[in-house]
Structures are given as structure tokens and as C-alpha cells.
mmCIF file of C-alpha atoms in Angstrom:
data_model
loop_
_atom_site.group_PDB
_atom_site.id
_atom_site.type_symbol
_atom_site.label_atom_id
_atom_site.label_comp_id
_atom_site.label_asym_id
_atom_site.label_seq_id
_atom_site.Cartn_x
_atom_site.Cartn_y
_atom_site.Cartn_z
ATOM 1 C CA MET K 1 0.000 0.000 0.000
ATOM 2 C CA GLU K 2 2.856 2.372 0.861
ATOM 3 C CA LYS K 3 4.465 1.835 -2.578
ATOM 4 C CA LYS K 4 1.164 2.676 -4.293
ATOM 5 C CA GLN K 5 0.892 5.910 -2.275
ATOM 6 C CA THR K 6 4.468 6.857 -3.180
ATOM 7 C CA ILE K 7 3.768 6.244 -6.873
ATOM 8 C CA GLY K 8 0.545 8.256 -6.564
ATOM 9 C CA LYS K 9 2.413 11.168 -4.981
ATOM 10 C CA ALA K 10 5.000 11.096 -7.765
ATOM 11 C CA PHE K 11 2.318 11.163 -10.472
ATOM 12 C CA ARG K 12 0.397 13.886 -8.624
ATOM 13 C CA LYS K 13 3.557 15.989 -8.472
ATOM 14 C CA ARG K 14 4.165 15.530 -12.221
ATOM 15 C CA LEU K 15 0.542 16.318 -13.061
ATOM 16 C CA VAL K 16 0.472 19.460 -10.916
ATOM 17 C CA LYS K 17 3.779 20.663 -12.384
ATOM 18 C CA LYS K 18 2.511 20.096 -15.944
ATOM 19 C CA ARG K 19 -0.742 21.888 -15.097
ATOM 20 C CA GLU K 20 1.164 24.907 -13.749
ATOM 21 C CA GLU K 21 3.305 25.019 -16.900
ATOM 22 C CA MET K 22 0.199 24.970 -19.099
ATOM 23 C CA ILE K 23 -1.437 27.725 -17.075
ATOM 24 C CA GLY K 24 1.746 29.782 -17.483
ATOM 25 C CA ARG K 25 1.652 29.297 -21.263
ATOM 26 C CA LEU K 26 -2.052 30.223 -21.322
ATOM 27 C CA THR K 27 -1.385 33.379 -19.339
ATOM 28 C CA ASP K 28 1.496 34.434 -21.600
ATOM 29 C CA ASN K 29 -0.519 33.671 -24.716
ATOM 30 C CA MET K 30 -3.527 35.622 -23.464
ATOM 31 C CA LYS K 31 -1.348 38.625 -22.619
ATOM 32 C CA LYS K 32 0.125 38.599 -26.137
ATOM 33 C CA LEU K 33 -3.302 38.368 -27.750
ATOM 34 C CA ARG K 34 -4.817 41.101 -25.595
ATOM 35 C CA SER K 35 -1.888 43.466 -26.052
ATOM 36 C CA GLY K 36 -1.699 42.954 -29.812
ATOM 37 C CA GLU K 37 1.966 41.941 -29.512
ATOM 38 C CA ILE K 38 1.668 39.237 -32.180
ATOM 39 C CA ARG K 39 0.025 41.632 -34.600
ATOM 40 C CA ARG K 40 2.626 44.369 -34.008
ATOM 41 C CA THR K 41 5.601 42.000 -34.251
ATOM 42 C CA ILE K 42 4.555 40.428 -37.541
ATOM 43 C CA ALA K 43 2.971 43.498 -39.096
ATOM 44 C CA ALA K 44 5.962 45.771 -38.536
ATOM 45 C CA GLY K 45 7.158 46.810 -41.980
ATOM 46 C CA GLN K 46 4.707 44.572 -43.822
ATOM 47 C CA GLU K 47 2.642 45.508 -46.825
ATOM 48 C CA TYR K 48 -1.113 45.867 -46.425
ATOM 49 C CA GLY K 49 -1.653 42.629 -48.356
ATOM 50 C CA ASP K 50 0.320 40.648 -45.771
ATOM 51 C CA CYS K 51 -2.486 40.826 -43.217
ATOM 52 C CA ALA K 52 -3.146 37.132 -43.835
ATOM 53 C CA VAL K 53 0.148 36.320 -42.120
ATOM 54 C CA VAL K 54 -0.911 38.267 -39.045
ATOM 55 C CA ASN K 55 -4.337 36.634 -39.011
ATOM 56 C CA GLN K 56 -2.803 33.178 -39.365
ATOM 57 C CA ALA K 57 -0.398 33.814 -36.475
ATOM 58 C CA GLU K 58 -3.275 34.931 -34.262
ATOM 59 C CA TYR K 59 -5.318 31.897 -35.312
ATOM 60 C CA LEU K 60 -2.441 29.565 -34.393
ATOM 61 C CA SER K 61 -2.094 31.328 -31.062
ATOM 62 C CA CYS K 62 -5.790 30.722 -30.372
ATOM 63 C CA ALA K 63 -5.418 27.077 -31.390
ATOM 64 C CA GLN K 64 -2.556 26.678 -28.905
ATOM 65 C CA PHE K 65 -4.807 28.249 -26.292
ATOM 66 C CA TYR K 66 -7.418 25.548 -26.901
ATOM 67 C CA VAL K 67 -4.804 22.766 -26.760
ATOM 68 C CA ASN K 68 -3.577 24.012 -23.381
ATOM 69 C CA ILE K 69 -7.115 24.274 -21.998
ATOM 70 C CA GLU K 70 -7.839 20.713 -23.127
ATOM 71 C CA GLY K 71 -4.580 19.548 -21.546
ATOM 72 C CA ILE K 72 -5.493 21.185 -18.231
ATOM 73 C CA ARG K 73 -8.920 19.524 -18.366
ATOM 74 C CA LYS K 74 -7.304 16.105 -18.856
ATOM 75 C CA ILE K 75 -4.901 16.741 -15.986
ATOM 76 C CA ASP K 76 -7.768 17.764 -13.701
ATOM 77 C CA LEU K 77 -9.570 14.508 -14.560
ATOM 78 C CA ALA K 78 -6.397 12.520 -13.855
ATOM 79 C CA LEU K 79 -6.072 14.232 -10.462
ATOM 80 C CA LYS K 80 -9.689 13.258 -9.689
ATOM 81 C CA ARG K 81 -8.885 9.655 -10.636
ATOM 82 C CA LEU K 82 -5.916 9.779 -8.252
ATOM 83 C CA ASP K 83 -8.248 10.968 -5.487
ATOM 84 C CA ASP K 84 -10.876 8.282 -6.073
ATOM 85 C CA GLY K 85 -8.368 5.461 -6.582
ATOM 86 C CA SER K 86 -9.123 4.755 -10.234
ATOM 87 C CA TYR K 87 -5.926 6.333 -11.588
ATOM 88 C CA GLY K 88 -3.990 3.967 -13.828
ATOM 89 C CA LEU K 89 -7.066 1.989 -14.885
ATOM 90 C CA CYS K 90 -8.404 2.258 -18.412
ATOM 91 C CA GLU K 91 -11.774 4.009 -18.526
ATOM 92 C CA GLU K 92 -12.860 1.784 -21.415
ATOM 93 C CA CYS K 93 -11.827 -1.771 -20.486
ATOM 94 C CA GLY K 94 -10.855 -1.379 -16.811
ATOM 95 C CA LYS K 95 -7.411 -2.945 -17.273
ATOM 96 C CA LYS K 96 -4.245 -1.349 -15.915
ATOM 97 C CA ILE K 97 -2.635 1.301 -18.085
ATOM 98 C CA GLY K 98 1.009 0.435 -18.662
ATOM 99 C CA SER K 99 3.533 2.215 -16.453
ATOM 100 C CA LYS K 100 5.560 3.309 -19.502
ATOM 101 C CA ARG K 101 2.440 4.953 -20.944
ATOM 102 C CA LEU K 102 1.668 6.723 -17.665
ATOM 103 C CA LYS K 103 5.259 7.937 -17.344
ATOM 104 C CA CYS K 104 5.108 9.333 -20.868
ATOM 105 C CA MET K 105 1.551 10.650 -20.565
ATOM 106 C CA PRO K 106 0.509 10.909 -16.903
ATOM 107 C CA SER K 107 -2.989 12.146 -17.783
ATOM 108 C CA ALA K 108 -3.762 9.065 -19.928
ATOM 109 C CA ALA K 109 -7.279 7.728 -19.325
ATOM 110 C CA PHE K 110 -7.096 4.773 -21.711
ATOM 111 C CA CYS K 111 -4.722 1.862 -22.192
ATOM 112 C CA ARG K 112 -2.779 1.782 -25.441
ATOM 113 C CA ASP K 113 -5.133 -0.667 -27.146
ATOM 114 C CA CYS K 114 -8.305 1.241 -26.259
ATOM 115 C CA GLN K 115 -6.705 4.554 -27.246
ATOM 116 C CA GLU K 116 -5.725 3.128 -30.643
ATOM 117 C CA THR K 117 -9.253 1.814 -31.164
ATOM 118 C CA LYS K 118 -10.694 5.178 -30.176
ATOM 119 C CA GLU K 119 -8.412 7.006 -32.624
ATOM 120 C CA GLN K 120 -9.177 4.627 -35.488
ATOM 121 C CA TRP K 121 -12.949 4.573 -34.980
ATOM 122 C CA PRO K 122 -13.785 7.681 -37.070
ATOM 123 C CA ALA K 123 -11.685 6.324 -39.939
ATOM 124 C CA ARG K 124 -13.712 3.092 -39.927
ATOM 125 C CA ARG K 125 -16.989 4.954 -40.435
ATOM 126 C CA ILE K 126 -15.901 6.350 -43.791
#
């Protein structure tokens, strides 16, 4: 039991650290968007017709914002699973998620096989 608690503490520490890093990136990104820094940096010295470059850079910045929010959501769910004792179990099949997978992706909710099936499912419908 003590070993399981130690492992849980280590994963919690990694998850919290990753969450803090993502929040930092979100904060920086939001500051840049609100201040217009991206627009000013790219648009400096550009022709009027190059506005597409500025718009694309802002779009990519917003896309990164979404990715970070989704990552934080997954981390929060993993922290809940740690609290309720279901961390490390696949949400689909209930089997243990491999330790290598959890080390690589501590917020993983599915074992490798179930994740692969989930990712391939839309392709099968076509």
C-alpha cells in the first residue's frame, strides 16, 4: 500500500507541475493576444496585403490556447482519478494502463489498445 501511495504522490507531483506550466503558457498567450503583440511583431514593416500572415499567427495562437485548456482539463480529470483510486485503470476496459504509458503521458485515461481503437474509430466509419 505504501508503494502505491508513493507512486501516486510522484504522479500527482508531475501532473500538478505540468498543469502549472500549461497555465503559465495560457497566461502568456492571453497577454500577447490582448496586447496585440503578435500583430505588431509580424505586421511591422509589412505591406497591407500581408495581413493574412498576421491573421494566421493569431489563429495559431488561439489554437494553442485551446490545446492548453484541453490539456489542463485532462490533468484535472487525472487528479480526480488519483483521489478516487481509479488512476492507472483504463476508462474503457478497466485494465491497468502500462507504467511506460503513464510515465510518458501521466494524464492518460485509456490503455494503449483502447486509445488506438478510439483514434481509429472515425476512420472506420468512412
